[in-house]
Amino acid sequence: AQSVTQLDSQVPVFEEAPVELRCNYSSSVSVYLFWYVQYPNQGLQLLLKYLSGSTLVESINGFEAEFNKSQTSFHLRKPSVHISDTAEYFCAVSNTGFQKLVFGTGTRLLVSP
Amino acid sequence: KAGVTQTPRYLIKTRGQQVTLSCSPISGHRSVSWYQQTPGQGLQFLFEYFSETQRNKGNFPGRFSGRQFSNSRSEMNVSTLELGDSALYLCASSLVASGAGYNEQFFGPGTRLTVL
């Protein structure tokens, strides 16, 4: 069975500071990895994904994540956060070829001025 | 292109009642998946439908059921509601179903169900 662990339930950070949200997964088969963001009273939006190829993936708004197979990790980073990045972030995994997503428990990113 | 829509957005029911939630996928999308989001259990997969057939099912009791219509719209039903069914129910659509490689899932805003 697959599982995803997000080690931090909440990460407070000041605006323009760097941030890392940690994600570890377990799976016995090949997986796809995802980061989703959820703003208050909204659904989930895909932030970035790893399917294959380059282990470093980037989003259009400055986030990046690196797939590390040996450490079974997919940590999310941003070098300089904005107030508008305040949201809950979910790491997720799916078996290749399947639509079922297994989510972590989420990390609430709180950006203050 | 319109996104995934879910109706109603908010719902209040009492224990023992049943409820039906609706999801309209993005035009052209044929796969619909449902997830339950609660503070205690987080996001959990309920089931996936494709071409009116349930393709995958999560670990939920039989009180949770769903269906998909020929126009790909989907409904989920919860019978004999319990307090623990209070949650945000999210629907996601994608072009095709499991077994066809990666297909991005697009999520709707959810239906918030409160059971009193």
Short mmCIF file of C-alpha atoms in Angstrom, two decimals:
data_model
loop_
_atom_site.label_atom_id
_atom_site.label_comp_id
_atom_site.label_asym_id
_atom_site.label_seq_id
_atom_site.Cartn_x
_atom_site.Cartn_y
_atom_site.Cartn_z
CA ALA A 1 0.00 0.00 0.00
CA GLN A 2 1.11 3.52 -0.65
CA SER A 3 1.40 6.23 1.95
CA VAL A 4 2.53 9.84 2.10
CA THR A 5 4.00 11.60 5.11
CA GLN A 6 4.10 15.35 5.43
CA LEU A 7 6.24 15.97 8.46
CA ASP A 8 5.09 19.50 9.25
CA SER A 9 1.45 20.34 9.88
CA GLN A 10 2.15 24.06 9.91
CA VAL A 11 5.06 26.17 8.69
CA PRO A 12 5.17 29.85 9.66
CA VAL A 13 7.52 32.02 7.63
CA PHE A 14 8.11 35.71 6.97
CA GLU A 15 7.50 37.22 3.56
CA GLU A 16 10.46 36.97 1.17
CA ALA A 17 12.06 34.19 3.23
CA PRO A 18 12.76 30.76 1.70
CA VAL A 19 10.60 27.78 2.62
CA GLU A 20 10.72 24.01 2.32
CA LEU A 21 7.70 21.76 2.82
CA ARG A 22 8.70 18.16 3.36
CA CYS A 23 7.11 15.10 1.83
CA ASN A 24 8.11 11.45 2.04
CA TYR A 25 6.29 8.58 0.40
CA SER A 26 6.32 4.82 0.45
CA SER A 27 5.42 2.60 -2.45
CA SER A 28 6.58 -0.71 -3.85
CA VAL A 29 5.86 0.28 -7.44
CA SER A 30 6.60 3.17 -9.78
CA VAL A 31 4.73 6.28 -8.84
CA TYR A 32 3.75 9.71 -9.98
CA LEU A 33 4.20 12.48 -7.42
CA PHE A 34 2.24 15.69 -7.04
CA TRP A 35 1.92 18.84 -5.00
CA TYR A 36 -1.51 20.42 -4.74
CA VAL A 37 -2.45 23.73 -3.13
CA GLN A 38 -5.76 24.52 -1.48
CA TYR A 39 -6.88 28.05 -0.70
CA PRO A 40 -9.69 28.62 1.84
CA ASN A 41 -13.10 27.45 0.63
CA GLN A 42 -11.68 26.19 -2.64
CA GLY A 43 -10.83 22.88 -4.21
CA LEU A 44 -7.36 21.59 -4.96
CA GLN A 45 -5.14 23.09 -7.63
CA LEU A 46 -2.22 21.18 -9.10
CA LEU A 47 1.01 23.01 -8.32
CA LEU A 48 3.51 20.67 -9.94
CA LYS A 49 4.04 17.03 -10.81
CA TYR A 50 6.76 14.48 -11.32
CA LEU A 51 6.01 11.79 -13.87
CA SER A 52 9.43 10.82 -15.21
CA GLY A 53 12.60 12.37 -16.55
CA SER A 54 14.26 15.29 -14.78
CA THR A 55 14.02 14.94 -11.03
CA LEU A 56 13.64 18.69 -10.55
CA VAL A 57 10.24 20.05 -11.49
CA GLU A 58 9.10 23.65 -11.39
CA SER A 59 5.83 25.53 -11.26
CA ILE A 60 5.01 28.81 -12.96
CA ASN A 61 4.85 30.72 -9.66
CA GLY A 62 8.33 29.96 -8.38
CA PHE A 63 7.86 26.69 -6.53
CA GLU A 64 10.05 23.70 -7.29
CA ALA A 65 10.26 20.13 -6.03
CA GLU A 66 12.92 17.48 -6.37
CA PHE A 67 12.21 13.78 -6.65
CA ASN A 68 14.73 11.78 -4.65
CA LYS A 69 14.19 8.08 -5.21
CA SER A 70 16.80 6.88 -2.73
CA GLN A 71 15.27 8.96 0.06
CA THR A 72 11.70 8.51 -1.22
CA SER A 73 11.16 12.23 -0.88
CA PHE A 74 9.53 14.97 -2.91
CA HIS A 75 10.13 18.16 -0.94
CA LEU A 76 8.63 21.46 -2.10
CA ARG A 77 10.72 24.62 -2.03
CA LYS A 78 10.41 28.29 -2.83
CA PRO A 79 13.33 30.72 -2.49
CA SER A 80 11.16 33.72 -1.59
CA VAL A 81 7.54 33.46 -0.45
CA HIS A 82 4.74 36.00 -0.78
CA ILE A 83 1.75 36.68 1.43
CA SER A 84 -0.40 35.21 -1.32
CA ASP A 85 1.32 31.82 -0.89
CA THR A 86 -0.53 31.36 2.39
CA ALA A 87 -2.52 28.17 1.84
CA GLU A 88 -2.55 24.47 2.60
CA TYR A 89 -0.25 22.29 0.55
CA PHE A 90 -0.81 18.60 -0.08
CA CYS A 91 1.68 16.08 -1.36
CA ALA A 92 0.15 13.14 -3.22
CA VAL A 93 1.21 9.94 -4.93
CA SER A 94 -0.45 7.66 -7.45
CA ASN A 95 0.55 4.39 -9.06
CA THR A 96 1.49 4.88 -12.68
CA GLY A 97 -1.62 4.31 -14.73
CA PHE A 98 -4.12 4.83 -11.94
CA GLN A 99 -6.27 7.82 -11.09
CA LYS A 100 -6.44 7.19 -7.35
CA LEU A 101 -4.43 9.80 -5.48
CA VAL A 102 -3.12 9.08 -1.98
CA PHE A 103 -2.63 12.32 -0.10
CA GLY A 104 -0.53 13.40 2.83
CA THR A 105 -2.15 15.17 5.75
CA GLY A 106 -1.24 18.60 4.44
CA THR A 107 1.03 21.44 5.53
CA ARG A 108 -0.42 24.84 6.28
CA LEU A 109 1.96 27.54 5.08
CA LEU A 110 1.48 30.81 6.96
CA VAL A 111 3.30 33.79 5.45
CA SER A 112 3.40 36.93 7.54
CA PRO A 113 4.73 40.41 6.69
CA LYS B 1 -13.61 26.17 -20.80
CA ALA B 2 -15.69 25.88 -17.66
CA GLY B 3 -14.16 24.04 -14.74
CA VAL B 4 -15.55 21.24 -12.63
CA THR B 5 -18.77 22.28 -10.94
CA GLN B 6 -20.29 20.76 -7.85
CA THR B 7 -23.76 21.29 -6.45
CA PRO B 8 -24.81 22.17 -3.91
CA ARG B 9 -21.85 23.97 -2.36
CA TYR B 10 -23.20 23.65 1.17
CA LEU B 11 -25.60 21.17 2.69
CA ILE B 12 -26.92 20.52 6.17
CA LYS B 13 -28.55 17.22 7.02
CA THR B 14 -29.46 15.31 10.15
CA ARG B 15 -28.35 11.85 11.20
CA GLY B 16 -30.14 9.05 9.46
CA GLN B 17 -31.01 11.05 6.36
CA GLN B 18 -29.54 10.44 2.96
CA VAL B 19 -27.89 12.92 0.61
CA THR B 20 -27.02 13.17 -3.07
CA LEU B 21 -24.18 15.33 -4.34
CA SER B 22 -23.65 16.24 -7.97
CA CYS B 23 -20.55 16.79 -10.06
CA SER B 24 -20.33 18.09 -13.62
CA PRO B 25 -16.91 17.43 -15.15
CA ILE B 26 -15.04 19.62 -17.58
CA SER B 27 -16.48 19.25 -21.06
CA GLY B 28 -14.92 16.25 -22.78
CA HIS B 29 -13.67 14.67 -19.58
CA ARG B 30 -14.96 11.15 -19.09
CA SER B 31 -13.42 10.12 -15.77
CA VAL B 32 -14.79 11.40 -12.47
CA SER B 33 -13.27 10.68 -9.07
CA TRP B 34 -14.63 11.53 -5.63
CA TYR B 35 -12.68 12.33 -2.47
CA GLN B 36 -13.69 13.00 1.11
CA GLN B 37 -11.77 15.62 3.10
CA THR B 38 -12.05 15.75 6.89
CA PRO B 39 -9.81 17.33 9.53
CA GLY B 40 -9.20 13.94 11.15
CA GLN B 41 -8.70 11.65 8.16
CA GLY B 42 -7.51 14.15 5.56
CA LEU B 43 -8.19 13.51 1.89
CA GLN B 44 -9.39 10.02 1.07
CA PHE B 45 -10.33 8.48 -2.25
CA LEU B 46 -13.93 7.29 -2.50
CA PHE B 47 -14.31 5.99 -6.06
CA GLU B 48 -13.70 6.63 -9.75
CA TYR B 49 -16.16 6.37 -12.61
CA PHE B 50 -15.51 6.10 -16.32
CA SER B 51 -18.08 5.47 -19.04
CA GLU B 52 -20.76 4.92 -16.42
CA THR B 53 -18.72 2.16 -14.74
CA GLN B 54 -17.01 2.24 -11.38
CA ARG B 55 -13.34 1.58 -12.09
CA ASN B 56 -11.78 1.96 -8.64
CA LYS B 57 -13.12 2.05 -5.13
CA GLY B 58 -11.66 3.27 -1.86
CA ASN B 59 -12.15 1.82 1.59
CA PHE B 60 -15.54 3.24 2.51
CA PRO B 61 -18.68 1.46 3.74
CA GLY B 62 -21.48 0.54 1.38
CA ARG B 63 -23.47 3.58 2.53
CA PHE B 64 -21.34 5.53 0.08
CA SER B 65 -22.30 4.94 -3.52
CA GLY B 66 -22.08 6.72 -6.81
CA ARG B 67 -23.03 6.64 -10.41
CA GLN B 68 -22.16 8.28 -13.67
CA PHE B 69 -24.49 9.27 -16.45
CA SER B 70 -23.97 9.06 -20.20
CA ASN B 71 -23.00 12.76 -20.29
CA SER B 72 -20.23 11.99 -17.73
CA ARG B 73 -21.97 13.87 -14.93
CA SER B 74 -21.66 12.01 -11.67
CA GLU B 75 -23.57 11.79 -8.43
CA MET B 76 -22.58 10.34 -5.11
CA ASN B 77 -25.05 9.25 -2.50
CA VAL B 78 -24.60 8.72 1.20
CA SER B 79 -27.36 6.88 2.99
CA THR B 80 -28.08 6.75 6.71
CA LEU B 81 -25.89 9.72 7.47
CA GLU B 82 -23.65 9.68 10.51
CA LEU B 83 -22.02 12.61 12.30
CA GLY B 84 -18.64 11.44 11.00
CA ASP B 85 -19.80 11.95 7.41
CA SER B 86 -19.48 15.71 7.88
CA ALA B 87 -16.80 16.64 5.39
CA LEU B 88 -15.86 18.46 2.24
CA TYR B 89 -16.59 16.19 -0.71
CA LEU B 90 -14.40 16.90 -3.71
CA CYS B 91 -14.93 15.77 -7.23
CA ALA B 92 -12.18 15.62 -9.84
CA SER B 93 -12.40 15.01 -13.56
CA SER B 94 -9.86 13.91 -16.14
CA LEU B 95 -9.89 13.09 -19.82
CA VAL B 96 -9.55 9.35 -19.47
CA ALA B 97 -9.51 6.74 -16.76
CA SER B 98 -6.98 4.56 -15.03
CA GLY B 99 -4.74 2.45 -17.18
CA ALA B 100 -4.15 5.13 -19.77
CA GLY B 101 -1.02 6.72 -18.37
CA TYR B 102 -1.07 10.00 -16.54
CA ASN B 103 -4.17 12.10 -16.77
CA GLU B 104 -4.30 15.29 -14.77
CA GLN B 105 -7.19 15.52 -12.40
CA PHE B 106 -8.99 18.85 -12.14
CA PHE B 107 -10.81 19.43 -8.88
CA GLY B 108 -14.08 21.18 -8.24
CA PRO B 109 -14.67 23.54 -5.28
CA GLY B 110 -16.34 20.82 -3.25
CA THR B 111 -19.60 20.35 -1.39
CA ARG B 112 -19.42 20.95 2.32
CA LEU B 113 -21.75 18.54 4.08
CA THR B 114 -22.65 19.10 7.72
CA VAL B 115 -24.47 16.32 9.56
CA LEU B 116 -26.26 17.36 12.75
#
